Coordinates of C-alpha atoms and ligand atoms in Angstrom, one line a residue:
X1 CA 34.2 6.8 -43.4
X2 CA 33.9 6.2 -46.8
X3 CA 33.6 2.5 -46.3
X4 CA 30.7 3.2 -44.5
X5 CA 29.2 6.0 -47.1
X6 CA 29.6 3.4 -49.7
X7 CA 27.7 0.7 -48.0
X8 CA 25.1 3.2 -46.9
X9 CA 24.3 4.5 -50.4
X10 CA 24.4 1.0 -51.9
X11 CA 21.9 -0.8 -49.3
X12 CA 19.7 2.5 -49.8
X13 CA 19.8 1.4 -53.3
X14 CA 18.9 -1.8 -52.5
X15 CA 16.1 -1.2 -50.7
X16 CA 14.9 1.3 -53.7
X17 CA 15.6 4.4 -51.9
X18 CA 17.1 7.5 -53.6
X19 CA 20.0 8.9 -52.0
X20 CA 21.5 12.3 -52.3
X21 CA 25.2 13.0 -50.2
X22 CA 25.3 16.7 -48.5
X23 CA 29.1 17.7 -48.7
X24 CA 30.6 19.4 -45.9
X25 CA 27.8 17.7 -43.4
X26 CA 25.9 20.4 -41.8
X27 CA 28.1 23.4 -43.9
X28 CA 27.1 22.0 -47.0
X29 CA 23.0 21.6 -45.5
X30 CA 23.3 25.4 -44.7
X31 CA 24.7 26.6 -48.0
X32 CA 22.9 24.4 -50.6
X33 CA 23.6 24.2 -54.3
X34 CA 26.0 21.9 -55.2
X35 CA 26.8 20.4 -51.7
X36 CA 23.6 18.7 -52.9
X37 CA 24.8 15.7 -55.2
X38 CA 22.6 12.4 -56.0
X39 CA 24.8 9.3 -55.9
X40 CA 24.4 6.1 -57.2
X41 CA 26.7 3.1 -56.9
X42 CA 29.1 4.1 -59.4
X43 CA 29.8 7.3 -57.6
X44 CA 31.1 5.0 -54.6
X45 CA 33.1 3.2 -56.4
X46 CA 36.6 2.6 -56.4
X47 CA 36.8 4.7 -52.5
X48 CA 36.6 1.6 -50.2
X49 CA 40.6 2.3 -49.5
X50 CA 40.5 5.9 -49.3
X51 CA 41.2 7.6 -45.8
X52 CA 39.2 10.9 -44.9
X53 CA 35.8 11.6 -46.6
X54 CA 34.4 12.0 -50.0
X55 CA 31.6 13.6 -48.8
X56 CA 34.1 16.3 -46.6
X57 CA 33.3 17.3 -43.5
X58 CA 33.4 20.3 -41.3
X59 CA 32.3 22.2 -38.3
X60 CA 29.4 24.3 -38.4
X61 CA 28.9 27.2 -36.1
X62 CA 25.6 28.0 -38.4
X63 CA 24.1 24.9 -37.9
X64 CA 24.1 25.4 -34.1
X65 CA 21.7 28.3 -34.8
X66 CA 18.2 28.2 -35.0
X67 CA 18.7 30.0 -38.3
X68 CA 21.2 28.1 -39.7
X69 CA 19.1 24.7 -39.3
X70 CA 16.1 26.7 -41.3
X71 CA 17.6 27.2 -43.7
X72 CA 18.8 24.0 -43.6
X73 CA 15.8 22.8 -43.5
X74 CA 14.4 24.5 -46.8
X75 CA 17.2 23.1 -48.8
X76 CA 16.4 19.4 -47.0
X77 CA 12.3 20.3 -48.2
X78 CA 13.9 21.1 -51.7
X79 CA 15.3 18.0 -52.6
X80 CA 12.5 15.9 -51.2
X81 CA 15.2 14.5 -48.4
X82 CA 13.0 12.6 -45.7
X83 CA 15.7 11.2 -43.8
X84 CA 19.6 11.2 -42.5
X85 CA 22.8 8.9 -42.4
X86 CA 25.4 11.0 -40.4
X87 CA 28.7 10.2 -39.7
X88 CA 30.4 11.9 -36.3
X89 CA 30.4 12.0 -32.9
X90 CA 29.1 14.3 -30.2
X91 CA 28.4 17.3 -32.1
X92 CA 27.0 15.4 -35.2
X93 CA 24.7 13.7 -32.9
X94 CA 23.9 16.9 -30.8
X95 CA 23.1 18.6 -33.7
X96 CA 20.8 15.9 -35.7
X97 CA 18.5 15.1 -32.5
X98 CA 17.9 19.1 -32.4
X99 CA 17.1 19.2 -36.1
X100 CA 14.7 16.6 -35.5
X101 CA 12.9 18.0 -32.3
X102 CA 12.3 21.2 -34.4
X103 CA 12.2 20.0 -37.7
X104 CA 10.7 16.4 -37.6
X105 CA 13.7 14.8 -40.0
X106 CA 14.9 11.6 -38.5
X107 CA 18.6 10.8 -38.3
X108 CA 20.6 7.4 -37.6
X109 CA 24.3 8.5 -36.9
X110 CA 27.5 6.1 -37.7
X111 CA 30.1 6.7 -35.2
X112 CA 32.9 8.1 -36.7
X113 CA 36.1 8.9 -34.7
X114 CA 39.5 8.1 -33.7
X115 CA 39.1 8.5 -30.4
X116 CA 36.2 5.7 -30.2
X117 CA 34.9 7.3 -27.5
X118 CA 31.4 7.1 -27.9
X119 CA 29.1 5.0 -25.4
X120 CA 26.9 2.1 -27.2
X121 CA 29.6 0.9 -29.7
X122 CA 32.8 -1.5 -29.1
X123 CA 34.6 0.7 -31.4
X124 CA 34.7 3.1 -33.5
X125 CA 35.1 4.1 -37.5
X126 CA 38.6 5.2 -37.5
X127 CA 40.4 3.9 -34.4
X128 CA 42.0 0.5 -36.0
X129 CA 43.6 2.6 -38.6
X130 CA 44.7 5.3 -35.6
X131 CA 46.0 2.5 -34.0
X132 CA 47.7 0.6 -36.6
X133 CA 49.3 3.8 -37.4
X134 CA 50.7 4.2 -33.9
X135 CA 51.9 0.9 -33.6
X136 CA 53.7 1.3 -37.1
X137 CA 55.4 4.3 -35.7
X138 CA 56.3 3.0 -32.4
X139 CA 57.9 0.0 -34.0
X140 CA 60.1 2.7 -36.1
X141 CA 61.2 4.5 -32.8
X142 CA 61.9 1.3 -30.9
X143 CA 64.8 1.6 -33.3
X144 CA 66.8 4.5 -32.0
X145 CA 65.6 3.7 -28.5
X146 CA 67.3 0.2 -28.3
X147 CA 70.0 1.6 -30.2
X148 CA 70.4 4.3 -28.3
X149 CA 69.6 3.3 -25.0
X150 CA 66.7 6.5 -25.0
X151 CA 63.9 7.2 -23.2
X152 CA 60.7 8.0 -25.7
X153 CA 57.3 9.8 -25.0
X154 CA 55.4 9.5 -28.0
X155 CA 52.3 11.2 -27.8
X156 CA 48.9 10.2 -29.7
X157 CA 45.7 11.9 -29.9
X158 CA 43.1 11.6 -27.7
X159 CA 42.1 15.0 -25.9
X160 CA 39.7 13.5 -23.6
X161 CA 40.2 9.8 -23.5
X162 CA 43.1 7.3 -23.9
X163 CA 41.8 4.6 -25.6
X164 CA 44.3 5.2 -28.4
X165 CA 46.9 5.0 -26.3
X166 CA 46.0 2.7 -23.9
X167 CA 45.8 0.1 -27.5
X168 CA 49.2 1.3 -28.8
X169 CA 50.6 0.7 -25.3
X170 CA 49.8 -2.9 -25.8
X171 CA 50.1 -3.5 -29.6
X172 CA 53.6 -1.5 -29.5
X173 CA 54.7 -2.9 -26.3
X174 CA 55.3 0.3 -24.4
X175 CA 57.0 0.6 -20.8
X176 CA 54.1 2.5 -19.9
X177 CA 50.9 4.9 -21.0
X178 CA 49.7 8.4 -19.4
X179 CA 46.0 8.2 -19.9
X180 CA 43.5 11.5 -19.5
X181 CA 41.3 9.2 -17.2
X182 CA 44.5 8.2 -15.0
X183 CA 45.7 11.7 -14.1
X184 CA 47.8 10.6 -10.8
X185 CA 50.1 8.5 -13.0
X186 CA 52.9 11.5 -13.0
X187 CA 54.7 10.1 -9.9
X188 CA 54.4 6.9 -10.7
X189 CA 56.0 7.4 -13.5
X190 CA 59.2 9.2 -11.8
X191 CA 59.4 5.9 -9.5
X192 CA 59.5 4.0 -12.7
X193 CA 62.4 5.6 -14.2
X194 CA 64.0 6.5 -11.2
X195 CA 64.0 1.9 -10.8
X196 CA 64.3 1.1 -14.0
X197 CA 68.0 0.6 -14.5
X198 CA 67.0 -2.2 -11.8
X199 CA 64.9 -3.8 -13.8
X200 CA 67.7 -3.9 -16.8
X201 CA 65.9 -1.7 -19.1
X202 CA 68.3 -0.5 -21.6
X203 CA 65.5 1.5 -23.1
X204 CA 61.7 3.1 -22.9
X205 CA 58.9 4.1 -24.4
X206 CA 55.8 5.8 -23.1
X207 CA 52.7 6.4 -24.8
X208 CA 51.3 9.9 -23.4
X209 CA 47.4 10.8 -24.5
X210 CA 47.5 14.7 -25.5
X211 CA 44.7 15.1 -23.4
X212 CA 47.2 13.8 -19.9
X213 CA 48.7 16.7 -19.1
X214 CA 48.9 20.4 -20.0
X215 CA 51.4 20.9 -22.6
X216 CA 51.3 17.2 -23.4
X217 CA 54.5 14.9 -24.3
X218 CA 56.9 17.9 -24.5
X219 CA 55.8 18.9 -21.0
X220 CA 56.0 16.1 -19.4
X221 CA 59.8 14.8 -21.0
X222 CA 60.8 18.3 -19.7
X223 CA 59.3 17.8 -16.2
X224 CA 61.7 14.3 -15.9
X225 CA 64.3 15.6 -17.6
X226 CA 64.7 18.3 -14.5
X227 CA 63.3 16.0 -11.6
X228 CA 65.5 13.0 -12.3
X229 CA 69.1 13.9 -12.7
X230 CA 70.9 13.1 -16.0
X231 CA 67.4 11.6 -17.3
X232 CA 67.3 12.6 -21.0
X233 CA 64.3 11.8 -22.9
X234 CA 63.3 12.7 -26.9
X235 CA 59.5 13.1 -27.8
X236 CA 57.5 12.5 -31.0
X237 CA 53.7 13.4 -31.5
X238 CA 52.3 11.8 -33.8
X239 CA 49.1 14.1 -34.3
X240 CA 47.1 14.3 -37.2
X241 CA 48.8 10.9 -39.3
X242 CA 46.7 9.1 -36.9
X243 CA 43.4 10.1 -38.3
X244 CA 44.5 9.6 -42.3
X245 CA 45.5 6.8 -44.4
X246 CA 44.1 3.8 -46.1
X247 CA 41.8 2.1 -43.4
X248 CA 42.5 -1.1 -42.1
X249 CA 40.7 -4.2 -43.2
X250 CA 38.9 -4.5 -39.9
X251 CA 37.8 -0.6 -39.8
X252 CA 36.6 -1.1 -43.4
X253 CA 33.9 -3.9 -42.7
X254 CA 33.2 -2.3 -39.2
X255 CA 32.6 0.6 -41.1
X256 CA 30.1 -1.4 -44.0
X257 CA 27.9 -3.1 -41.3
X258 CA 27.3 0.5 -39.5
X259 CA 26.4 1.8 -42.9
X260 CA 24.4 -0.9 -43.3
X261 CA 22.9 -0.9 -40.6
X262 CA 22.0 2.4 -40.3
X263 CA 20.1 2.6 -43.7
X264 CA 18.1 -0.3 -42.4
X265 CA 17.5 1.4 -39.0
X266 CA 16.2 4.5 -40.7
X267 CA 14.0 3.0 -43.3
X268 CA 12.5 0.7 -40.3
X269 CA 11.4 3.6 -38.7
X270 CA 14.3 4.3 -36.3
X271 CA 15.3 7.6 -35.5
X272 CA 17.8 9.6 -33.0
X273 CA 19.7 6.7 -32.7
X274 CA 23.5 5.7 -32.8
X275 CA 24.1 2.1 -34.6
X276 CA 26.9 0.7 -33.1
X277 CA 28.7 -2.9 -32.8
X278 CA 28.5 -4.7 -29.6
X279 CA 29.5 -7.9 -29.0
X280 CA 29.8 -8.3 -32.8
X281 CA 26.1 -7.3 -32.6
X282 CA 24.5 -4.2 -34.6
X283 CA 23.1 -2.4 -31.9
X284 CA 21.3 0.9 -31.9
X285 CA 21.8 3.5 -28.9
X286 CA 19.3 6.6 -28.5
X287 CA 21.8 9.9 -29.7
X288 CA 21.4 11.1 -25.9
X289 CA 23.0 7.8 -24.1
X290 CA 25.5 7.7 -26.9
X291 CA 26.5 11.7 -26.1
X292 CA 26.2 11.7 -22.3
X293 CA 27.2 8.2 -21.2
X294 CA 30.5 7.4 -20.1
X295 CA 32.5 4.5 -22.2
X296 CA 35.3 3.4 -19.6
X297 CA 38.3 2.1 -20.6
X298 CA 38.8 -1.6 -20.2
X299 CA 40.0 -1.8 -16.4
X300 CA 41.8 -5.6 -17.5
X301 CA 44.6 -3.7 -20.6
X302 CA 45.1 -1.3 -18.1
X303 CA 46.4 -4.0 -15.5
X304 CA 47.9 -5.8 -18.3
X305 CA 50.2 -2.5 -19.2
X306 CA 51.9 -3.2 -15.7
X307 CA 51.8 -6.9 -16.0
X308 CA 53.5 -6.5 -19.8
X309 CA 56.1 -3.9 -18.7
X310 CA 58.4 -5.8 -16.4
Ligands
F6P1 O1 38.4 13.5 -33.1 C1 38.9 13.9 -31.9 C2 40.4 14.2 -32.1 O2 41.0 13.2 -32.8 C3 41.1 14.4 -30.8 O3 41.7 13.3 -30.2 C4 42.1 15.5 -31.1 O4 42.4 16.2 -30.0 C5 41.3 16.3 -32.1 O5 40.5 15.4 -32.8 C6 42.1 17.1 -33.1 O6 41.2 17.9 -33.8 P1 41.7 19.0 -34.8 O7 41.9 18.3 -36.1 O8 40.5 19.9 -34.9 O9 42.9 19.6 -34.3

């Protein structure tokens, strides 16, 4: 994210517009003061590498209140802010479209989430890094499992969708992922171990999406380890180290042409729009397609998981 506030400020600047950050997002918007800070392109210097925000973020009950985005509003009027670059996802985009229907100030979002889960961009701000950082750790567990001769779940986020772990799968050359979207795959999966002594398979790992099944990785290593008898599997979750870090080279310019592109949008006129990447295209997507619009996973990597595993 701060590759992308760091290009946003600096082609503001460009284009002779003054830019002031709100910290905490929508918090800060509500509570004023000295979440109000100018920037100039000194004061995005030297955070290119940095994981997380400068700017912080959080999630604001107030702002979902008509209240809360008044008084919002006043502290907007007060420093002569005319429009918005936000960074988020649904509830970031939810919320700016609102402010705008009652308040007339135009947004352009960035997406910004791991989970790149959003309709209207290839990817996301974040998800390289997540992934890298999966694939890093599934490299370090392959380890014990092929010394061990172990079975693996290693669980990463993704509460609604799996394209985390449908990528890791591949990258880190897992046996086999459990997707939200793929809910049947439970059985499946007991076939699979129950064969795969057949199939010479000394070891495994599967990549589990949180969002799979209820209770996640530990839940479903404790349903196998009772169904298939003398199965023993270990788990790892590797939560929240997938959403920090120094971001990956490709999330960083992914990340400066949204931020780019979204100062342009809004100084063009746009509003209520998502800038995304398409087809290595900057593409905006109105904030209601990019909210309710389903973005599949890629029906060819999930074939290619089964092709790859044998
Ligand atoms: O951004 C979405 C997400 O990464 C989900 O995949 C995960 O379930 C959630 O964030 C974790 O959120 P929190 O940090 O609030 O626990």
């Amino acid at each position: 994210m701060n590759a992308c506030v760091r290009a946003a400020v600096r082609t503001a600047i460009a284009r002779d517009v003054e830019v002031i950050g709100v910290m905490q997002g929508y918090k800060g918007m509500i509570e004023g003061g000295e979440n109000f800070m100018p920037l100039n392109s000194r004061s995005v210097g030297n955070i290119i590498q940095r994981g997380g925000t400068i700017l912080k973020s959080s999630r604001s009950k107030a702002f979902m209140t008509i209240e809360g985005r008044k008084t919002a509003h006043e502290n907007l009027m007060e420093h002569g802010i005319e429009g918005i670059i936000c960074i988020g996802g649904n509830g970031t985009f939810t919320g700016a479209e609102k402010f705008y229907n009652e308040f007339g100030i135009p947004s352009i979002g960035a997406p910004g989430t791991i989970d790149n889960d959003l309709f209207g961009t290839d990817l996301t701000i974040g998800f390289d890094t997540a992934i890298n950082t999966a694939v890093e750790a599934i490299d370090k567990i392959r380890d014990t499992a092929d010394s061990h001769g172990r079975v693996f779940f290693v669980e990463v986020m993704g509460r609604d969708t799996g394209f985390i772990a449908l990528a890791a799968t591949i990258a880190g050359g897992a046996e086999s992922v459990m997707l939200p979207e793929v809910k049947e795959d439970h059985h499946k999966l007991i076939d699979f171990f129950r064969t795969r002594s057949q199939n010479k398979k000394s070891f495994s790992i599967v990549v589990v999406a949180e969002g799979n099944f209820e209770g996640g990785a530990f839940a479903i290593s404790n349903m196998l380890n009772k169904e298939i008898p003398g199965f023993e599997s270990r788990v790892v979750i590797l939560g929240h180290i997938q959403r920090g870090g120094s971001p990956t080279a490709y999330d960083r310019v992914l990340a400066s042409k949204l931020g780019y592109g979204a100062v342009n949008a809004l100084l063009d006129g746009e509003k209520n729009k998502m800038v995304g990447l398409m087809n290595n295209k900057i593409v905006l997507t109105p904030f209601i397609d990019a909210i309710t619009q389903i973005k599949p996973l890629n029906a060819d990597l999930l074939k290619l998981v089964d092709i790859l595993n044998n």
